[in-house]
Amino acid sequence: MSDTADAQEDAQGTLANLMRENRRYDPPKDMAANANVTADAYDEAAADRLAFWEKQAQRLDWDTPWETALEWESPYSKWFVGGKLNASVNCVDRHVAAGNGEKIAYHWVGEPDGDTRDITYAELKDMVCQAANAFTELGVQKGDRIAIYMPMIPETVVTMLACARLGAPHTVVFGGFSADALKSRTLDCDAHVVVTADGGYRRGAASALKPAVDEAVTGTDVRTVLVVRRTGQDVEWTDGRDVWWHDVVDRQSTDHTAEAHDAEHPLYVMYTSGTTAKPKGILHTTGGYLTQVAYTHWAVFDLKADTDIFWTAADIGWVTGHSYIVYGPLANGATSVLYEGTPDTPHKGRWWDIVEKYKVTILYTAPTTIRTFMKWGEAVPEGHDLSSLRLIGSVGEPINPEAYIWYRHFIGGDRCPVVDTWWQTETGGMMISPLPGVTAGKPGAAMKPLPGISCEVVDEAGNAVPDGGGGYLVLTEPWPGMLRGIWGDDERFRETYWSRYPGVYFAGDGAKKDEDGDLWLLGRVDDVMNVSGHRISTTEVESALVSHQKVAEAAVVGATDPTTGQGIVAFVIPRGDGEGTSGEEFAQELRNHVAKEIGPIAKPRQILVVAELPKTRSGKIMRRLLRDVAENRQLGDVTTLQDSSVMDLISAKLPSAAREE
Ligand code: PRX
C-alpha cells in the first residue's frame, strides 16, 4: 500500500481534529449554588438509567402509572409501558388545578407594533377546551391526523394542545412552506382536517396562508379547513369545507373532559426539512417525549418557573418550537414569550426591544440568527438593556467559537452561560449540552451527553475513537423522547438510522472528542471534505474563518480537485459595512488566517465574498447548492431554499473569484 493510500485509509475512519480552543467559562457562582441540577445527576443516571428516567417521568401527572419503564427491541422502543396520561392536561389543566391559573403562559407579541396579548394558564385551558370541543363537533376522532399551517399566533398552540387532548396527532407544517410541501405532507400522513389562518404578519406586511391551503387540499381527502382570522385579508371560500374559527370554536363550552391516552399513543408527526430526499415524517409519542422535554427544559435552562421569562425564538413549525415553545415550557408551568415576526421588523433591534420589555431571562436561538446579528453589528443590541438575561442557548447547527463569544459578550453581558444544545427532530429533546450550573463551557463545544443519555464517537468500523479523535456520532442507548419510526415507512426508518452500526442510532453528524473527552459537533457527515486524504469538517474551517474580525458568516465546501481530491471553496459574508473585504488581498489574508488557526491543509483554494448564503427555512446552510456552484454544475433542487434568488447572486460571483493556484 502506498503512503497516500495509507494516509487515506487512516483518515477514512476518522475526521481530522484540527481546531484548538482554549477559552473556558466557569458557571457563575450564584447559578452553580442554586442550580436545579448538580454534577450528581450524571452519577445517579449512570448508576441506573431507567430509574433516573422513571424519576423524571414523575414530573408529569399520570392517570394510570406505567408498569415497565422500557421495552426495547432494537430499533423499536416503548417507554412507560402501560401508563396513561393526557399531554394537554399536563401542559395546562394541572397548573390551573394547582392554583396557578392567573399565571401567564405566553406573552404573545404580534409583529405589528403594539399588537400584543398576555394569555394566562386559565385562559389557555379555556381556549384548548373550546378547540377540542369544536374538533369533536367537526368529526375529529382519536387517532385522526390534523395538519396545522399557521403563523405564530396563540391559536397555533391551542390547536396543537387540542389535538393532543383528543389523541389526534398533529403535523405542523411551517407557514413559510409552499402549497406543494403542505400537500405532500398532508397526503403522506393522510390528514382530513387542516387548520390555518387567512394570513400572518411577516416583514411588515400581511402574508397570505389560505391560498396555499386551497391549492394544497385540492384532490386530497381533506374535508374541513378551519380558518383563524388573523390579518383580515380577503380569502376564497369553499362552502361546506371551510369554517371560520370564530364561528365554530368561540361558541363552544370551556369544559372538556380529557381522556387519558396510552404513553405510546402518537402525539405528533414532524416532517424533517429534507435537504435532499423526500421529507421523513418523524413520529413522536406521548409519555416518553413529554418526560424528556420537561426534564431537559428544566435542567438545561435551569428553569425557575416562578420567576423566569423564557423565550425560544424559533418557529413552532420546527421541532425546537414543538419541544421548547410548547410542550417543555408548558409541562413545566413556565412563562414564555411567543413572537410572530422576523428579527428585523420594524427594525433590527426588535428582539432586544422584546427582551427589554418582558425582562426575558432565558433566550434560546440558532447560530444562523446569532451570525446575522454579528453581521448587523453590536451597536444594535448595545442600545438596549439586556440585563434581565441570565442564560442563553443555541441550537440547530454547530456554533462557531467566535459566534459563541459574540453572543456571550454582546447579548449575555459576559455573565450568562451559553448552553450549546445538540439534538435533532428525531431525538425529540436535547441530548448533548452543558449544564449551566455544572459545566465550564468551551466556545463551540456541546460538551457531554445529558444525564440519562448515552452516546459515542466511532470510526468507520464502529469502534470508539480515543480522546483527541474524530468520527461519527452514535447514540448507544434508547432515550425516552426518541422517534418511534418514520410515518408509513418502516424500511426507511431502519435503513436511515439503524443499518450503519447494528443496534445503535446513527445520527449522521461528525463529532470529535477533545483531550478532556468533551464533544464538538462537526456538521453533517455528507458535508465532510476530503483534502489529500484528510477528512476535514466544514465546521472547523468555517469557524476559523468566522474568527477573523471581518467575517460574520462562512460556508465551505469541497470541490473536485485534480491534485488533492477535493479543494476547499469558501463563501464568506463580511461583518458590518464590508469595507476592505474585496479583492485578492483579503482572500490571501483569510487563507493565512485559516492556516494559522488550523493548519495549511485547511487553507481554502478559493474564496468568494457574498452577501447571503443559501439556507433552508430553518436556517441551515445548504452546502449541496454551494458545491454545485463550486463545481460549475447546474443547480440541484432549490425548493427548500428560504430565498432562491440568493443562488443567482452567488453564481454571478464565480468568474471573478480569487483563486490560489
Ligand atoms: O447536524 C445537527 C444539527 O442539526 C441537525 C438536526 O436538525 P433538525 O432535525 O432540524 O433539528 C434542529 C433542532 C434540534 C443535527 O443532526 N445540530 C442541531 N443542534 C446542533 C447541531 N449541530 C451542532 N451543534 C448543535 N448544538
XYZ file of C-alpha atoms and ligand atoms in Angstrom:
687
model
C 0.000 0.000 0.000
C 1.394 3.410 -0.926
C 1.844 6.148 1.649
C -1.008 8.096 0.202
C -3.271 5.083 0.305
C -2.169 4.520 3.879
C -2.950 8.085 4.757
C -6.304 7.776 3.088
C -7.096 4.549 4.845
C -6.035 6.193 8.077
C -8.144 9.215 7.513
C -11.158 7.206 6.385
C -12.189 6.006 9.805
C -11.956 9.341 11.434
C -12.259 13.038 10.999
C -9.219 15.191 11.342
C -9.218 17.025 14.652
C -7.768 20.369 13.721
C -9.087 23.227 15.788
C -7.734 24.202 19.182
C -9.815 26.302 21.502
C -8.581 27.055 24.977
C -11.116 29.531 26.314
C -13.179 28.290 29.286
C -16.088 29.823 31.144
C -16.928 28.587 34.605
C -20.561 28.651 35.673
C -21.415 31.850 37.555
C -21.065 31.162 41.283
C -24.629 32.012 42.255
C -26.006 29.919 39.423
C -23.895 26.952 40.473
C -25.019 27.384 44.075
C -28.711 27.438 43.180
C -28.720 25.187 40.137
C -31.587 22.773 39.552
C -29.096 20.115 38.585
C -25.721 19.346 40.103
C -22.969 17.025 38.927
C -24.549 14.215 40.967
C -27.193 13.815 38.276
C -24.625 12.215 35.960
C -23.718 9.612 38.574
C -27.302 8.995 39.511
C -28.281 8.373 35.886
C -25.211 6.263 35.189
C -25.964 4.052 38.193
C -29.471 3.249 36.980
C -30.541 4.918 33.766
C -34.081 3.617 33.769
C -34.663 4.537 37.406
C -33.402 8.016 36.533
C -35.935 8.396 33.717
C -38.703 6.938 35.857
C -37.965 9.645 38.392
C -38.157 12.293 35.666
C -41.468 10.874 34.429
C -42.890 11.783 37.804
C -42.724 15.418 36.776
C -45.904 14.563 34.878
C -49.371 13.661 36.111
C -50.286 10.105 35.140
C -53.839 8.769 35.223
C -52.514 5.229 35.239
C -48.950 4.525 36.347
C -46.688 2.611 33.992
C -45.701 -0.968 34.647
C -42.420 -1.149 32.751
C -40.040 1.759 32.160
C -38.727 0.486 28.834
C -39.353 -2.279 26.366
C -36.537 -2.293 23.855
C -36.358 -4.436 20.781
C -33.895 -2.521 18.705
C -34.786 -0.279 16.925
C -38.243 -0.201 18.496
C -38.735 1.288 21.932
C -41.709 1.627 24.215
C -41.376 3.843 27.260
C -43.501 3.817 30.390
C -45.452 0.858 29.139
C -48.978 0.570 30.464
C -49.010 4.184 31.680
C -51.766 6.581 30.639
C -51.735 10.355 30.621
C -53.020 13.333 28.692
C -50.366 15.714 27.332
C -52.751 18.655 27.178
C -53.838 18.183 30.798
C -50.191 18.024 31.790
C -49.428 21.235 29.921
C -52.431 23.242 31.037
C -55.170 21.888 33.313
C -52.950 20.709 36.120
C -51.378 24.148 36.527
C -54.819 25.704 36.820
C -55.869 22.997 39.278
C -52.765 23.762 41.335
C -53.910 27.383 41.720
C -51.703 28.892 39.003
C -54.496 29.826 36.617
C -53.613 33.510 36.759
C -50.016 32.869 35.807
C -49.079 33.965 32.295
C -48.337 31.114 29.935
C -47.441 33.327 26.978
C -46.597 36.919 26.410
C -47.627 36.857 22.786
C -46.085 39.529 20.570
C -47.529 40.036 17.113
C -45.265 41.513 14.500
C -47.191 44.806 14.067
C -46.003 47.180 16.765
C -48.215 47.127 19.861
C -50.118 44.006 18.797
C -49.639 42.002 21.984
C -51.626 39.695 24.196
C -50.903 38.063 27.539
C -52.512 34.653 27.962
C -52.859 33.072 31.382
C -52.917 29.344 32.017
C -56.638 29.610 32.853
C -57.341 31.351 29.533
C -55.245 28.823 27.693
C -57.179 25.994 29.291
C -60.491 27.523 28.227
C -59.259 28.016 24.665
C -57.906 24.473 24.424
C -61.166 23.002 25.741
C -63.191 25.043 23.267
C -60.984 23.947 20.397
C -61.205 20.306 21.495
C -64.998 20.562 21.611
C -65.009 22.189 18.171
C -62.836 19.442 16.694
C -65.183 16.847 18.115
C -68.126 18.660 16.544
C -66.226 18.655 13.247
C -65.961 14.890 13.488
C -62.348 14.544 14.618
C -61.704 11.302 16.457
C -58.824 9.884 18.409
C -56.091 8.775 16.020
C -57.061 11.148 13.168
C -54.223 13.295 11.888
C -54.607 17.071 11.743
C -52.406 19.320 9.634
C -51.564 22.759 11.015
C -50.366 25.542 8.707
C -50.367 28.678 10.793
C -48.497 31.822 11.717
C -47.023 32.167 15.221
C -50.241 33.056 16.985
C -51.829 31.715 20.181
C -54.345 29.645 18.207
C -51.453 27.560 16.862
C -50.517 26.410 20.353
C -54.187 25.969 21.211
C -54.694 23.751 18.168
C -51.709 21.565 18.995
C -52.904 21.107 22.565
C -56.474 20.403 21.470
C -55.132 17.705 19.132
C -53.053 16.224 21.946
C -56.098 16.323 24.199
C -58.153 14.280 21.762
C -55.300 11.972 20.836
C -55.384 13.247 17.251
C -51.716 13.558 16.209
C -50.843 16.900 14.690
C -48.469 17.628 11.901
C -47.379 21.238 11.871
C -46.149 22.444 8.503
C -44.030 25.593 8.663
C -46.086 28.569 7.398
C -43.294 29.586 5.026
C -43.535 26.340 3.076
C -45.240 26.148 -0.283
C -48.601 24.624 -1.190
C -46.717 21.634 -2.624
C -44.905 20.991 0.639
C -48.169 21.212 2.553
C -49.863 18.904 0.105
C -47.211 16.200 0.189
C -47.184 16.202 3.981
C -50.976 16.213 4.245
C -51.139 13.293 1.843
C -48.307 11.395 3.481
C -49.987 11.318 6.870
C -53.496 11.272 5.411
C -54.843 14.280 7.304
C -58.504 15.110 6.694
C -58.556 18.387 8.593
C -56.281 21.390 8.065
C -56.123 24.306 10.493
C -54.841 27.571 9.061
C -55.289 31.350 9.107
C -56.122 33.901 6.459
C -52.524 35.011 6.852
C -49.884 36.175 9.280
C -47.564 39.142 9.564
C -44.062 38.828 8.196
C -41.626 41.588 7.329
C -44.130 44.304 7.964
C -46.918 43.001 5.748
C -49.811 40.582 5.843
C -48.683 37.384 4.214
C -51.410 35.082 2.957
C -51.666 31.432 4.012
C -55.158 30.393 2.913
C -54.450 30.393 -0.868
C -51.692 27.818 -0.341
C -54.092 25.656 1.639
C -56.739 25.940 -1.080
C -54.193 24.746 -3.594
C -52.769 22.040 -1.328
C -56.058 20.366 -0.418
C -57.348 20.123 -3.959
C -57.510 16.481 -4.919
C -56.935 15.236 -1.351
C -59.278 13.770 1.247
C -59.253 16.948 3.338
C -62.861 17.588 4.268
C -62.502 20.520 6.672
C -60.355 23.644 6.636
C -60.612 25.591 9.876
C -59.500 29.205 9.408
C -58.411 31.716 12.042
C -58.958 35.340 11.119
C -55.621 36.965 11.822
C -54.956 39.622 9.194
C -58.468 40.259 7.897
C -57.329 39.925 4.284
C -59.751 38.619 1.652
C -59.918 34.855 1.267
C -61.516 32.498 -1.217
C -64.130 30.354 0.478
C -65.316 26.831 -0.259
C -68.686 26.322 1.394
C -69.094 23.023 3.151
C -65.346 22.654 3.606
C -64.097 25.935 5.026
C -65.105 27.038 8.521
C -64.120 30.166 10.438
C -62.522 29.517 13.805
C -64.579 32.314 15.405
C -67.800 30.713 14.129
C -67.166 27.241 15.427
C -64.669 27.488 18.301
C -65.773 30.606 20.155
C -69.266 29.321 20.892
C -68.052 26.059 22.471
C -68.096 25.219 26.141
C -64.907 25.853 28.075
C -65.359 22.490 29.781
C -63.920 19.393 28.242
C -63.152 16.158 29.999
C -59.918 14.762 28.660
C -59.343 11.073 28.130
C -56.012 9.665 29.281
C -54.053 8.202 26.376
C -51.565 5.411 26.328
C -47.971 6.559 26.948
C -47.124 5.301 23.465
C -50.060 6.996 21.749
C -48.811 9.131 18.805
C -48.513 12.795 19.756
C -47.270 14.249 16.502
C -45.574 13.713 13.195
C -42.917 16.267 12.282
C -41.522 16.256 8.780
C -37.803 16.977 8.647
C -36.834 19.674 6.222
C -35.244 17.129 3.882
C -32.471 18.929 2.055
C -32.063 16.049 -0.380
C -34.744 13.377 -0.422
C -38.485 13.221 0.288
C -39.202 14.545 3.792
C -39.439 11.972 6.544
C -42.428 12.041 8.885
C -40.785 11.629 12.271
C -43.192 10.073 14.755
C -43.191 11.061 18.411
C -45.380 9.562 21.105
C -46.675 10.914 24.380
C -45.198 9.817 27.725
C -41.505 9.458 26.941
C -41.392 12.557 24.774
C -43.089 14.729 27.355
C -40.807 13.383 30.078
C -37.670 14.232 28.163
C -38.713 17.700 27.048
C -39.929 18.589 30.547
C -36.722 17.340 32.154
C -34.334 18.935 29.667
C -36.197 22.249 29.675
C -35.907 22.333 33.458
C -32.328 21.053 33.669
C -30.544 22.693 30.750
C -32.190 26.096 31.182
C -32.048 25.824 34.984
C -35.672 26.864 34.865
C -37.111 28.669 37.883
C -40.724 28.532 36.813
C -41.843 31.200 39.293
C -39.536 33.918 38.091
C -38.099 33.113 34.682
C -39.358 34.608 31.441
C -38.360 32.090 28.835
C -38.054 32.745 25.115
C -37.366 30.221 22.388
C -37.029 32.408 19.343
C -37.789 29.754 16.735
C -40.818 28.825 14.684
C -43.387 26.401 16.051
C -43.142 24.691 12.658
C -39.799 23.179 13.707
C -39.129 20.631 16.401
C -37.452 23.332 18.506
C -40.800 25.088 18.657
C -42.679 21.899 19.500
C -40.366 20.906 22.327
C -39.275 24.256 23.756
C -42.062 26.702 22.902
C -44.978 24.369 23.527
C -44.532 21.044 25.322
C -41.473 21.581 27.558
C -42.279 25.067 28.886
C -45.968 24.312 29.363
C -45.352 20.971 31.078
C -43.145 22.927 33.487
C -45.689 25.713 34.012
C -43.284 28.343 32.680
C -43.992 31.805 31.292
C -42.807 32.143 27.698
C -42.594 34.775 25.014
C -44.158 33.866 21.669
C -43.178 36.237 18.840
C -44.849 36.175 15.449
C -42.440 38.021 13.205
C -38.917 38.481 11.930
C -35.975 39.944 13.901
C -35.643 43.000 11.660
C -39.242 44.221 11.634
C -39.808 47.109 12.044
C -36.097 47.494 12.850
C -33.053 45.352 13.605
C -33.418 45.810 17.359
C -36.844 44.167 17.576
C -35.694 41.174 19.630
C -33.877 43.404 22.071
C -36.997 45.557 22.459
C -38.834 42.368 23.404
C -36.154 41.194 25.848
C -36.174 44.618 27.472
C -39.951 44.950 27.655
C -40.695 41.497 29.082
C -37.458 41.191 31.045
C -36.646 37.922 29.357
C -34.295 35.843 31.499
C -33.561 32.894 29.170
C -33.134 33.175 25.408
C -32.796 30.189 23.065
C -31.993 30.655 19.393
C -29.919 29.384 16.456
C -26.365 30.142 15.323
C -27.656 31.418 11.978
C -29.509 34.194 13.806
C -26.558 34.946 16.042
C -24.320 35.326 12.992
C -26.905 37.586 11.394
C -26.781 39.789 14.485
C -22.988 39.815 14.216
C -23.317 40.978 10.644
C -25.660 43.780 11.687
C -23.134 44.855 14.282
C -23.058 45.177 18.055
C -24.379 48.728 18.069
C -27.906 47.281 17.709
C -28.060 45.269 20.959
C -25.820 47.767 22.758
C -28.609 50.315 22.719
C -30.811 48.037 24.860
C -30.995 46.954 28.461
C -30.465 43.197 28.315
C -29.565 42.853 31.976
C -32.562 40.609 32.713
C -30.923 37.758 30.767
C -29.247 35.105 32.906
C -28.831 32.214 30.480
C -28.611 31.970 26.697
C -28.798 28.924 24.462
C -28.077 27.804 20.934
C -29.401 25.015 18.729
C -29.591 23.861 15.131
C -26.014 23.963 13.899
C -22.540 23.933 15.333
C -21.956 27.336 16.897
C -18.646 28.768 15.762
C -16.456 29.729 18.728
C -16.413 33.350 17.611
C -20.191 33.467 17.325
C -20.391 31.961 20.815
C -18.053 34.643 22.179
C -20.008 37.387 20.442
C -23.292 36.013 21.801
C -21.868 35.655 25.287
C -20.421 39.151 25.279
C -22.908 41.334 23.441
C -26.124 39.529 24.390
C -25.154 37.726 27.571
C -23.134 40.619 29.009
C -20.344 38.145 29.810
C -22.413 36.973 32.776
C -24.759 34.456 31.119
C -23.606 30.912 30.422
C -24.191 29.739 26.863
C -25.759 26.307 26.525
C -24.957 24.802 23.132
C -27.562 22.066 22.826
C -27.208 19.271 20.288
C -30.301 17.326 19.296
C -32.456 16.538 16.269
C -36.067 16.293 15.152
C -35.543 12.561 15.624
C -34.327 12.792 19.214
C -37.350 14.846 20.313
C -35.418 16.671 23.009
C -31.921 17.816 23.894
C -29.240 15.124 24.077
C -25.819 16.742 24.404
C -25.406 20.018 26.236
C -23.597 21.744 29.048
C -25.471 22.025 32.345
C -25.301 25.705 33.244
C -24.617 25.257 36.951
C -22.108 22.458 36.473
C -20.179 22.697 33.228
C -17.298 25.028 32.456
C -18.310 25.969 28.902
C -15.974 25.801 25.946
C -16.902 28.000 22.972
C -18.096 25.697 20.205
C -18.478 22.505 22.242
C -21.741 20.831 23.164
C -19.701 19.072 25.862
C -21.352 15.929 27.293
C -24.442 13.811 26.877
C -27.079 14.882 29.379
C -27.754 12.628 32.369
C -29.641 9.560 31.160
C -28.289 9.874 27.588
C -25.525 7.718 26.140
C -23.516 8.466 23.041
C -20.182 7.668 21.466
C -17.958 8.874 18.663
C -16.943 5.964 16.457
C -14.758 5.310 13.428
C -15.852 3.636 10.172
C -15.693 0.231 11.804
C -17.816 1.310 14.753
C -15.005 1.439 17.313
C -14.996 4.282 19.811
C -12.342 6.842 18.944
C -9.954 7.879 21.727
C -9.965 11.344 23.286
C -8.499 13.721 20.734
C -10.038 11.760 17.844
C -12.894 12.406 15.452
C -15.554 10.270 13.813
C -19.300 9.716 13.702
C -21.753 10.417 16.474
C -23.913 7.480 17.544
C -26.453 7.172 20.337
C -25.859 3.939 22.135
C -28.885 3.536 24.408
C -32.571 4.246 23.797
C -33.886 7.505 25.270
C -37.466 8.450 26.169
C -38.052 11.116 23.502
C -36.643 9.073 20.638
C -38.513 8.805 17.370
C -40.705 5.736 17.215
C -40.445 5.487 13.453
C -40.966 7.227 10.138
C -44.637 7.588 9.366
C -45.582 4.877 6.897
C -42.014 3.888 6.051
C -40.537 1.417 8.451
C -37.914 0.254 5.987
C -36.544 3.771 5.655
C -36.506 4.145 9.442
C -34.304 1.084 9.854
C -32.160 1.886 6.851
C -31.510 5.548 7.715
C -30.715 5.296 11.392
C -30.054 1.702 12.351
C -28.272 -0.047 9.499
C -24.841 1.566 9.563
C -23.918 0.251 13.011
C -26.081 -2.585 14.311
C -28.032 -1.776 17.451
C -27.002 1.869 17.747
C -28.548 5.008 16.329
C -26.544 6.731 13.593
C -27.073 10.471 13.913
C -25.454 11.448 10.597
C -23.238 14.033 12.297
C -19.479 14.159 12.575
C -18.044 14.820 16.019
C -14.762 14.866 17.853
C -13.735 14.261 21.416
C -11.171 16.670 22.778
C -8.456 15.768 25.253
C -10.940 16.026 28.111
C -13.402 13.760 26.308
C -15.770 16.681 25.638
C -17.788 16.634 22.437
C -17.582 19.012 19.494
C -20.132 18.609 16.728
C -18.676 18.921 13.256
C -21.687 19.085 10.948
C -23.439 16.540 8.764
C -21.217 13.741 7.528
C -22.472 14.328 3.987
C -20.689 17.678 4.126
C -17.282 16.356 5.183
C -14.466 17.280 2.776
C -11.607 15.065 1.765
C -8.437 17.029 1.050
C -5.347 14.999 0.215
C -6.776 12.075 2.116
C -7.665 14.095 5.205
C -11.286 14.200 6.173
C -11.901 17.756 7.229
C -15.113 19.039 8.714
C -16.742 22.068 7.161
C -17.479 23.364 10.648
C -13.862 23.712 11.664
C -12.849 25.666 8.587
C -15.952 27.837 8.837
C -15.207 28.554 12.475
C -11.653 29.550 11.606
C -12.996 31.964 9.001
C -15.582 33.417 11.384
C -12.836 34.029 13.924
C -11.417 36.638 11.529
C -12.596 40.063 12.634
C -14.003 40.991 9.243
C -16.087 37.822 8.742
C -19.621 37.367 10.057
C -20.522 34.098 8.427
C -18.867 31.465 6.271
C -19.731 28.278 4.426
C -17.168 25.956 2.946
C -17.497 23.011 0.596
C -15.186 20.536 -1.030
C -14.993 20.825 -4.832
C -13.322 18.240 -7.044
C -9.652 18.982 -7.431
C -7.280 17.149 -9.758
C -4.436 17.254 -7.276
C -5.902 16.971 -3.823
C -9.117 15.035 -4.449
C -11.133 17.918 -3.140
C -10.199 21.544 -2.710
C -11.831 23.818 -0.174
C -14.022 26.571 -1.558
C -15.178 29.191 0.937
C -18.091 31.593 0.750
C -17.885 34.407 3.287
C -20.197 37.175 4.412
C -18.380 40.229 5.780
C -19.243 41.897 9.063
C -20.768 45.385 9.202
C -20.238 47.505 6.050
C -17.784 45.055 4.488
C -15.045 47.624 3.995
C -11.768 46.126 2.808
C -13.237 42.741 2.001
C -12.927 42.604 -1.757
C -10.005 41.551 -3.876
C -7.175 39.094 -3.726
C -5.502 40.751 -0.760
C -8.420 39.982 1.503
C -8.655 36.412 0.206
C -4.976 35.940 0.955
C -5.431 37.394 4.423
C -8.190 34.875 5.104
C -6.170 31.952 3.766
C -3.305 32.887 6.038
C -5.689 33.237 8.917
C -7.089 29.741 8.369
C -3.578 28.351 8.047
C -2.671 29.949 11.364
C -5.844 28.779 13.116
C -5.908 25.189 11.939
C -3.033 24.499 9.553
C -2.138 24.836 5.886
C -4.109 21.706 4.957
C -7.338 23.622 5.593
C -6.494 26.689 3.504
C -9.329 27.409 1.111
C -8.359 27.081 -2.535
C -10.873 29.711 -3.473
C -12.696 32.409 -1.505
C -15.837 34.208 -2.589
C -17.230 37.191 -0.732
C -21.028 37.053 -0.869
C -23.941 38.962 0.653
C -26.051 35.946 1.576
C -25.798 32.172 1.823
C -28.342 29.620 0.668
C -30.232 28.399 3.712
C -33.158 26.159 4.423
C -36.098 27.817 6.038
C -34.872 26.700 9.434
C -31.557 28.438 8.794
C -29.248 25.578 7.904
C -26.717 26.279 5.164
C -27.375 24.183 2.046
C -23.832 23.259 1.146
C -25.084 20.944 -1.590
C -26.002 24.002 -3.688
C -22.695 25.691 -2.968
C -20.947 22.536 -4.173
C -22.892 22.829 -7.407
C -21.641 26.395 -7.802
C -18.085 25.486 -6.858
C -18.042 22.691 -9.419
C -19.790 24.760 -12.092
C -22.754 22.414 -12.216
C -26.379 23.012 -12.871
C -28.039 23.753 -9.528
C -29.930 20.910 -7.882
C -33.329 21.199 -6.233
C -33.774 24.670 -4.740
C -37.329 24.315 -3.460
C -36.386 24.144 0.207
C -34.361 27.349 -0.012
C -35.553 30.281 2.007
C -34.727 32.656 -0.819
C -33.818 31.156 -4.172
C -32.568 34.445 -5.659
C -29.539 34.092 -3.374
C -28.144 31.457 -5.708
C -28.154 33.807 -8.711
C -26.135 36.341 -6.761
C -23.635 33.725 -5.656
C -23.251 32.153 -9.097
C -22.594 35.581 -10.557
C -19.596 35.913 -8.262
C -17.811 32.887 -9.546
C -15.805 34.132 -12.569
C -14.187 36.920 -10.556
C -13.380 34.653 -7.636
C -9.923 34.921 -6.218
C -8.109 31.661 -6.689
C -4.867 30.376 -5.344
C -3.121 28.069 -7.740
O -26.444 18.448 12.319
C -27.028 18.601 13.590
C -27.560 19.997 13.726
O -28.913 19.945 13.322
C -29.278 18.601 12.993
C -30.709 18.344 13.400
O -31.538 19.221 12.715
P -33.102 19.282 12.997
O -33.661 17.920 12.977
O -33.642 20.299 12.066
O -33.218 19.809 14.463
C -32.759 21.067 14.783
C -33.203 21.422 16.170
C -32.928 20.413 17.198
C -28.279 17.758 13.724
O -28.162 16.476 13.158
N -27.492 20.482 15.096
C -28.510 20.708 15.940
N -28.056 21.234 17.088
C -26.712 21.332 16.989
C -26.352 20.839 15.718
N -25.068 20.774 15.327
C -24.132 21.200 16.176
N -24.404 21.699 17.394
C -25.659 21.788 17.846
N -25.914 22.306 19.038
